[in-house]
PDB file of C-alpha atoms in Angstrom:
ATOM      1  CA  UNK A  22      34.980  67.405 -36.613  1.00  0.00           C
ATOM      2  CA  UNK A  23      36.295  67.819 -40.162  1.00  0.00           C
ATOM      3  CA  UNK A  24      35.597  64.747 -42.264  1.00  0.00           C
ATOM      4  CA  UNK A  25      37.457  65.923 -45.351  1.00  0.00           C
ATOM      5  CA  UNK A  26      38.845  63.007 -47.301  1.00  0.00           C
ATOM      6  CA  UNK A  27      42.637  62.761 -47.333  1.00  0.00           C
ATOM      7  CA  UNK A  28      44.452  63.921 -50.453  1.00  0.00           C
ATOM      8  CA  UNK A  29      46.889  61.292 -51.683  1.00  0.00           C
ATOM      9  CA  UNK A  30      49.949  62.249 -53.741  1.00  0.00           C
ATOM     10  CA  UNK A  31      52.045  59.407 -55.114  1.00  0.00           C
ATOM     11  CA  UNK A  32      55.739  59.455 -56.103  1.00  0.00           C
ATOM     12  CA  UNK A  33      56.857  59.057 -59.683  1.00  0.00           C
ATOM     13  CA  UNK A  34      58.057  55.630 -60.679  1.00  0.00           C
ATOM     14  CA  UNK A  35      61.827  55.516 -60.841  1.00  0.00           C
ATOM     15  CA  UNK A  36      63.292  54.704 -64.242  1.00  0.00           C
ATOM     16  CA  UNK A  37      66.820  53.996 -65.368  1.00  0.00           C
ATOM     17  CA  UNK A  38      68.722  57.223 -65.900  1.00  0.00           C
ATOM     18  CA  UNK A  39      70.479  58.073 -69.197  1.00  0.00           C
ATOM     19  CA  UNK A  40      73.694  58.399 -67.192  1.00  0.00           C
ATOM     20  CA  UNK A  41      73.449  54.713 -66.239  1.00  0.00           C
ATOM     21  CA  UNK A  42      73.321  53.613 -69.892  1.00  0.00           C
ATOM     22  CA  UNK A  43      76.151  55.963 -70.851  1.00  0.00           C
ATOM     23  CA  UNK A  44      78.384  54.600 -68.083  1.00  0.00           C
ATOM     24  CA  UNK A  45      77.383  51.023 -68.864  1.00  0.00           C
ATOM     25  CA  UNK A  46      78.630  51.459 -72.422  1.00  0.00           C
ATOM     26  CA  UNK A  47      81.619  53.709 -71.775  1.00  0.00           C
ATOM     27  CA  UNK A  48      83.186  52.339 -68.578  1.00  0.00           C
ATOM     28  CA  UNK A  49      84.350  48.903 -69.821  1.00  0.00           C
ATOM     29  CA  UNK A  50      85.939  50.467 -72.916  1.00  0.00           C
ATOM     30  CA  UNK A  51      87.477  53.285 -70.858  1.00  0.00           C
ATOM     31  CA  UNK A  52      88.843  50.843 -68.293  1.00  0.00           C
ATOM     32  CA  UNK A  53      90.402  48.663 -70.989  1.00  0.00           C
ATOM     33  CA  UNK A  54      91.926  51.724 -72.667  1.00  0.00           C
ATOM     34  CA  UNK A  55      93.532  52.920 -69.430  1.00  0.00           C
ATOM     35  CA  UNK A  56      94.712  49.355 -68.716  1.00  0.00           C
ATOM     36  CA  UNK A  57      96.510  49.192 -72.071  1.00  0.00           C
ATOM     37  CA  UNK A  58      97.890  52.662 -71.479  1.00  0.00           C
ATOM     38  CA  UNK A  59      99.247  51.600 -68.097  1.00  0.00           C
ATOM     39  CA  UNK A  60      98.891  53.331 -64.739  1.00  0.00           C
ATOM     40  CA  UNK A  61     101.843  55.228 -63.331  1.00  0.00           C
ATOM     41  CA  UNK A  62     102.611  58.407 -61.454  1.00  0.00           C
ATOM     42  CA  UNK A  63     102.603  60.414 -64.690  1.00  0.00           C
ATOM     43  CA  UNK A  64      98.942  59.725 -65.387  1.00  0.00           C
ATOM     44  CA  UNK A  65      97.509  59.278 -61.904  1.00  0.00           C
ATOM     45  CA  UNK A  66      94.718  61.707 -62.840  1.00  0.00           C
ATOM     46  CA  UNK A  67      93.403  59.101 -65.321  1.00  0.00           C
ATOM     47  CA  UNK A  68      93.060  56.618 -62.487  1.00  0.00           C
ATOM     48  CA  UNK A  69      91.313  59.148 -60.235  1.00  0.00           C
ATOM     49  CA  UNK A  70      88.829  59.947 -63.011  1.00  0.00           C
ATOM     50  CA  UNK A  71      88.170  56.240 -63.625  1.00  0.00           C
ATOM     51  CA  UNK A  72      87.600  55.562 -59.917  1.00  0.00           C
ATOM     52  CA  UNK A  73      85.105  58.424 -59.664  1.00  0.00           C
ATOM     53  CA  UNK A  74      83.175  57.162 -62.703  1.00  0.00           C
ATOM     54  CA  UNK A  75      83.011  53.628 -61.319  1.00  0.00           C
ATOM     55  CA  UNK A  76      81.813  54.909 -57.925  1.00  0.00           C
ATOM     56  CA  UNK A  77      79.037  56.916 -59.609  1.00  0.00           C
ATOM     57  CA  UNK A  78      78.064  53.873 -61.687  1.00  0.00           C
ATOM     58  CA  UNK A  79      77.962  51.535 -58.658  1.00  0.00           C
ATOM     59  CA  UNK A  80      75.894  53.995 -56.621  1.00  0.00           C
ATOM     60  CA  UNK A  81      73.312  54.337 -59.412  1.00  0.00           C
ATOM     61  CA  UNK A  82      73.135  50.549 -59.833  1.00  0.00           C
ATOM     62  CA  UNK A  83      72.580  50.092 -56.074  1.00  0.00           C
ATOM     63  CA  UNK A  84      69.729  52.594 -56.248  1.00  0.00           C
ATOM     64  CA  UNK A  85      68.112  50.758 -59.180  1.00  0.00           C
ATOM     65  CA  UNK A  86      68.450  47.404 -57.405  1.00  0.00           C
ATOM     66  CA  UNK A  87      66.938  48.775 -54.185  1.00  0.00           C
ATOM     67  CA  UNK A  88      63.853  49.983 -56.047  1.00  0.00           C
ATOM     68  CA  UNK A  89      63.518  46.645 -57.851  1.00  0.00           C
ATOM     69  CA  UNK A  90      63.850  44.534 -54.698  1.00  0.00           C
ATOM     70  CA  UNK A  91      61.581  46.673 -52.549  1.00  0.00           C
ATOM     71  CA  UNK A  92      58.936  46.879 -55.270  1.00  0.00           C
ATOM     72  CA  UNK A  93      55.772  48.739 -54.346  1.00  0.00           C
ATOM     73  CA  UNK A  94      56.693  48.921 -50.646  1.00  0.00           C
ATOM     74  CA  UNK A  95      59.195  51.700 -51.196  1.00  0.00           C
ATOM     75  CA  UNK A  96      56.622  53.743 -53.116  1.00  0.00           C
ATOM     76  CA  UNK A  97      54.103  53.271 -50.299  1.00  0.00           C
ATOM     77  CA  UNK A  98      56.664  54.662 -47.863  1.00  0.00           C
ATOM     78  CA  UNK A  99      57.169  57.723 -50.092  1.00  0.00           C
ATOM     79  CA  UNK A 100      53.470  58.393 -50.725  1.00  0.00           C
ATOM     80  CA  UNK A 101      52.207  61.658 -49.197  1.00  0.00           C
ATOM     81  CA  UNK A 102      48.712  61.822 -47.691  1.00  0.00           C
ATOM     82  CA  UNK A 103      47.236  65.151 -46.529  1.00  0.00           C
ATOM     83  CA  UNK A 104      44.774  64.981 -43.609  1.00  0.00           C
ATOM     84  CA  UNK A 105      43.245  67.526 -41.183  1.00  0.00           C
ATOM     85  CA  UNK A 106      45.753  66.472 -38.488  1.00  0.00           C
ATOM     86  CA  UNK A 107      48.802  66.785 -40.707  1.00  0.00           C
ATOM     87  CA  UNK A 108      50.397  65.003 -43.624  1.00  0.00           C
ATOM     88  CA  UNK A 109      51.722  61.478 -43.745  1.00  0.00           C
ATOM     89  CA  UNK A 110      54.807  60.282 -45.567  1.00  0.00           C
ATOM     90  CA  UNK A 111      54.332  56.559 -45.508  1.00  0.00           C
ATOM     91  CA  UNK A 112      53.181  55.843 -41.948  1.00  0.00           C
ATOM     92  CA  UNK A 113      54.851  58.868 -40.340  1.00  0.00           C
ATOM     93  CA  UNK A 114      52.585  61.789 -39.397  1.00  0.00           C
ATOM     94  CA  UNK A 115      53.904  65.361 -39.555  1.00  0.00           C
ATOM     95  CA  UNK A 116      51.437  67.578 -37.675  1.00  0.00           C
ATOM     96  CA  UNK A 117      50.441  70.961 -39.098  1.00  0.00           C
ATOM     97  CA  UNK A 118      50.706  72.623 -35.684  1.00  0.00           C
ATOM     98  CA  UNK A 119      54.378  71.585 -35.369  1.00  0.00           C
ATOM     99  CA  UNK A 120      55.429  73.098 -38.705  1.00  0.00           C
ATOM    100  CA  UNK A 121      56.525  76.721 -38.959  1.00  0.00           C
ATOM    101  CA  UNK A 122      56.756  77.066 -42.751  1.00  0.00           C
ATOM    102  CA  UNK A 123      57.430  75.202 -45.997  1.00  0.00           C
ATOM    103  CA  UNK A 124      59.958  75.994 -48.689  1.00  0.00           C
ATOM    104  CA  UNK A 125      61.340  74.804 -52.004  1.00  0.00           C
ATOM    105  CA  UNK A 126      65.052  74.631 -52.700  1.00  0.00           C
ATOM    106  CA  UNK A 127      67.552  73.069 -55.059  1.00  0.00           C
ATOM    107  CA  UNK A 128      69.999  70.525 -53.689  1.00  0.00           C
ATOM    108  CA  UNK A 129      72.934  68.691 -55.234  1.00  0.00           C
ATOM    109  CA  UNK A 130      73.319  65.700 -52.955  1.00  0.00           C
ATOM    110  CA  UNK A 131      70.196  63.670 -52.148  1.00  0.00           C
ATOM    111  CA  UNK A 132      70.559  60.127 -50.877  1.00  0.00           C
ATOM    112  CA  UNK A 133      72.002  58.056 -53.748  1.00  0.00           C
ATOM    113  CA  UNK A 134      71.493  60.780 -56.350  1.00  0.00           C
ATOM    114  CA  UNK A 135      74.971  62.243 -56.071  1.00  0.00           C
ATOM    115  CA  UNK A 136      75.915  65.002 -58.473  1.00  0.00           C
ATOM    116  CA  UNK A 137      72.274  65.217 -59.569  1.00  0.00           C
ATOM    117  CA  UNK A 138      70.523  68.586 -59.505  1.00  0.00           C
ATOM    118  CA  UNK A 139      67.265  67.985 -57.635  1.00  0.00           C
ATOM    119  CA  UNK A 140      64.649  70.220 -56.008  1.00  0.00           C
ATOM    120  CA  UNK A 141      62.994  69.362 -52.700  1.00  0.00           C
ATOM    121  CA  UNK A 142      60.062  70.572 -50.622  1.00  0.00           C
ATOM    122  CA  UNK A 143      61.392  71.248 -47.127  1.00  0.00           C
ATOM    123  CA  UNK A 144      59.935  72.469 -43.848  1.00  0.00           C
ATOM    124  CA  UNK A 145      61.124  73.818 -40.523  1.00  0.00           C
ATOM    125  CA  UNK A 146      59.437  73.118 -37.231  1.00  0.00           C
ATOM    126  CA  UNK A 147      58.362  75.746 -34.733  1.00  0.00           C
ATOM    127  CA  UNK A 148      61.119  76.258 -32.121  1.00  0.00           C
ATOM    128  CA  UNK A 149      58.631  75.324 -29.389  1.00  0.00           C
ATOM    129  CA  UNK A 150      57.630  71.982 -30.970  1.00  0.00           C
ATOM    130  CA  UNK A 151      58.945  68.661 -29.706  1.00  0.00           C
ATOM    131  CA  UNK A 152      59.797  67.686 -33.277  1.00  0.00           C
ATOM    132  CA  UNK A 153      62.229  70.614 -33.472  1.00  0.00           C
ATOM    133  CA  UNK A 154      63.859  69.782 -30.155  1.00  0.00           C
ATOM    134  CA  UNK A 155      64.436  66.117 -31.030  1.00  0.00           C
ATOM    135  CA  UNK A 156      65.025  66.546 -34.768  1.00  0.00           C
ATOM    136  CA  UNK A 157      68.301  65.933 -36.532  1.00  0.00           C
ATOM    137  CA  UNK A 158      70.669  68.760 -35.609  1.00  0.00           C
ATOM    138  CA  UNK A 159      73.135  67.422 -38.193  1.00  0.00           C
ATOM    139  CA  UNK A 160      70.596  67.774 -41.011  1.00  0.00           C
ATOM    140  CA  UNK A 161      69.653  71.234 -39.771  1.00  0.00           C
ATOM    141  CA  UNK A 162      73.315  72.291 -39.746  1.00  0.00           C
ATOM    142  CA  UNK A 163      74.136  70.922 -43.202  1.00  0.00           C
ATOM    143  CA  UNK A 164      70.968  71.843 -45.081  1.00  0.00           C
ATOM    144  CA  UNK A 165      69.373  74.690 -43.147  1.00  0.00           C
ATOM    145  CA  UNK A 166      66.043  72.859 -42.803  1.00  0.00           C
ATOM    146  CA  UNK A 167      64.555  70.279 -40.444  1.00  0.00           C
ATOM    147  CA  UNK A 168      63.116  67.784 -42.919  1.00  0.00           C
ATOM    148  CA  UNK A 169      62.196  67.457 -46.584  1.00  0.00           C
ATOM    149  CA  UNK A 170      60.448  65.480 -49.312  1.00  0.00           C
ATOM    150  CA  UNK A 171      63.332  64.520 -51.569  1.00  0.00           C
ATOM    151  CA  UNK A 172      61.345  62.426 -54.039  1.00  0.00           C
ATOM    152  CA  UNK A 173      59.800  63.427 -57.362  1.00  0.00           C
ATOM    153  CA  UNK A 174      56.001  63.239 -57.229  1.00  0.00           C
ATOM    154  CA  UNK A 175      53.182  63.078 -59.739  1.00  0.00           C
ATOM    155  CA  UNK A 176      52.664  66.822 -59.356  1.00  0.00           C
ATOM    156  CA  UNK A 177      55.196  69.630 -59.616  1.00  0.00           C
ATOM    157  CA  UNK A 178      57.048  70.345 -56.367  1.00  0.00           C
ATOM    158  CA  UNK A 179      55.952  73.998 -56.375  1.00  0.00           C
ATOM    159  CA  UNK A 180      52.340  72.816 -56.528  1.00  0.00           C
ATOM    160  CA  UNK A 181      52.999  70.275 -53.765  1.00  0.00           C
ATOM    161  CA  UNK A 182      54.478  72.968 -51.521  1.00  0.00           C
ATOM    162  CA  UNK A 183      51.460  75.169 -52.247  1.00  0.00           C
ATOM    163  CA  UNK A 184      49.045  72.369 -51.294  1.00  0.00           C
ATOM    164  CA  UNK A 185      50.909  71.627 -48.075  1.00  0.00           C
ATOM    165  CA  UNK A 186      50.888  75.290 -47.143  1.00  0.00           C
ATOM    166  CA  UNK A 187      47.170  75.651 -47.919  1.00  0.00           C
ATOM    167  CA  UNK A 188      46.252  72.686 -45.736  1.00  0.00           C
ATOM    168  CA  UNK A 189      48.474  73.942 -42.909  1.00  0.00           C
ATOM    169  CA  UNK A 190      46.815  77.362 -43.145  1.00  0.00           C
ATOM    170  CA  UNK A 191      43.332  75.826 -43.148  1.00  0.00           C
ATOM    171  CA  UNK A 192      43.847  73.684 -40.060  1.00  0.00           C
ATOM    172  CA  UNK A 193      46.060  75.983 -37.999  1.00  0.00           C
ATOM    173  CA  UNK A 194      44.682  79.409 -38.961  1.00  0.00           C
ATOM    174  CA  UNK A 195      48.240  80.624 -39.461  1.00  0.00           C
ATOM    175  CA  UNK A 196      49.440  81.517 -42.940  1.00  0.00           C
ATOM    176  CA  UNK A 197      53.123  81.573 -43.831  1.00  0.00           C
ATOM    177  CA  UNK A 198      54.860  82.257 -47.110  1.00  0.00           C
ATOM    178  CA  UNK A 199      56.609  79.483 -49.011  1.00  0.00           C
ATOM    179  CA  UNK A 200      60.321  80.213 -48.951  1.00  0.00           C
ATOM    180  CA  UNK A 201      62.312  79.693 -52.132  1.00  0.00           C
ATOM    181  CA  UNK A 202      65.994  78.948 -52.283  1.00  0.00           C
ATOM    182  CA  UNK A 203      67.986  78.297 -55.449  1.00  0.00           C
ATOM    183  CA  UNK A 204      70.829  76.459 -53.752  1.00  0.00           C
ATOM    184  CA  UNK A 205      74.231  77.493 -55.037  1.00  0.00           C
ATOM    185  CA  UNK A 206      72.893  80.749 -56.468  1.00  0.00           C
ATOM    186  CA  UNK A 207      72.250  82.079 -52.988  1.00  0.00           C
ATOM    187  CA  UNK A 208      74.763  83.612 -50.594  1.00  0.00           C
ATOM    188  CA  UNK A 209      76.483  80.833 -48.668  1.00  0.00           C
ATOM    189  CA  UNK A 210      76.953  81.098 -44.928  1.00  0.00           C
ATOM    190  CA  UNK A 211      80.376  80.807 -43.294  1.00  0.00           C
ATOM    191  CA  UNK A 212      79.605  77.371 -41.861  1.00  0.00           C
ATOM    192  CA  UNK A 213      78.453  76.094 -45.265  1.00  0.00           C
ATOM    193  CA  UNK A 214      81.651  77.314 -46.926  1.00  0.00           C
ATOM    194  CA  UNK A 215      83.791  75.791 -44.159  1.00  0.00           C
ATOM    195  CA  UNK A 216      82.001  72.444 -44.392  1.00  0.00           C
ATOM    196  CA  UNK A 217      82.214  72.435 -48.188  1.00  0.00           C
ATOM    197  CA  UNK A 218      85.971  73.069 -48.140  1.00  0.00           C
ATOM    198  CA  UNK A 219      86.531  70.405 -45.493  1.00  0.00           C
ATOM    199  CA  UNK A 220      84.476  67.870 -47.431  1.00  0.00           C
ATOM    200  CA  UNK A 221      86.305  68.694 -50.682  1.00  0.00           C
ATOM    201  CA  UNK A 222      89.685  68.240 -48.992  1.00  0.00           C
ATOM    202  CA  UNK A 223      88.547  64.913 -47.560  1.00  0.00           C
ATOM    203  CA  UNK A 224      87.480  63.667 -51.009  1.00  0.00           C
ATOM    204  CA  UNK A 225      90.749  64.808 -52.604  1.00  0.00           C
ATOM    205  CA  UNK A 226      92.795  63.105 -49.872  1.00  0.00           C
ATOM    206  CA  UNK A 227      90.753  59.872 -50.078  1.00  0.00           C
ATOM    207  CA  UNK A 228      90.951  59.633 -53.883  1.00  0.00           C
ATOM    208  CA  UNK A 229      94.659  60.521 -53.949  1.00  0.00           C
ATOM    209  CA  UNK A 230      95.362  57.845 -51.311  1.00  0.00           C
ATOM    210  CA  UNK A 231      93.494  55.174 -53.277  1.00  0.00           C
ATOM    211  CA  UNK A 232      95.274  56.184 -56.490  1.00  0.00           C
ATOM    212  CA  UNK A 233      98.686  56.083 -54.777  1.00  0.00           C
ATOM    213  CA  UNK A 234      98.015  52.600 -53.352  1.00  0.00           C
ATOM    214  CA  UNK A 235      96.911  51.245 -56.741  1.00  0.00           C
ATOM    215  CA  UNK A 236      99.905  52.754 -58.551  1.00  0.00           C
ATOM    216  CA  UNK A 237     102.309  51.433 -55.911  1.00  0.00           C
ATOM    217  CA  UNK A 238     101.096  47.897 -56.546  1.00  0.00           C
TER     218      UNK A 238
END
């Protein structure tokens, strides 16, 4: 039996983003300016822009509040621990023998971090594993992977992916290469393009509807 001590990798502490301070200073002044200017059909694009900025601001504030309220508990749930059986994220065990390969890619929508360019360490399960059969088909369709570590850690994500791959190789005897994917710089599949267009149309329709309702009042 292998008694190797687990390797613990902790997430970085979240700090307030520069964007939050910029919006905090700019939004009240911008809102007052547009209010004095008046909203009408001729400048509906001003209202759409203002709504988007307020949504981004509110989302970032919610994220900050969630980290403050949850305190250390949320960091415990994001901590990664490597063991001979597999690696833990919080209390969830991901077994080495279930994982096919790891990869690193760049994503542009991650939880509350909308419009933020962020890299993740992802992995795909072996087709024969139970985890693959009962995993999120929606996530697999949208992202191309089965699961991922979407948090920034105390070590570089490339190094984290390398460590995960080395431990998987050691305890399964099967070595696989770490896949790299640069996100939007790669060739998009037909389903990704179709989903992106549909999502963009939905956002345009939703924002235009809200703007029309506000102007009508």
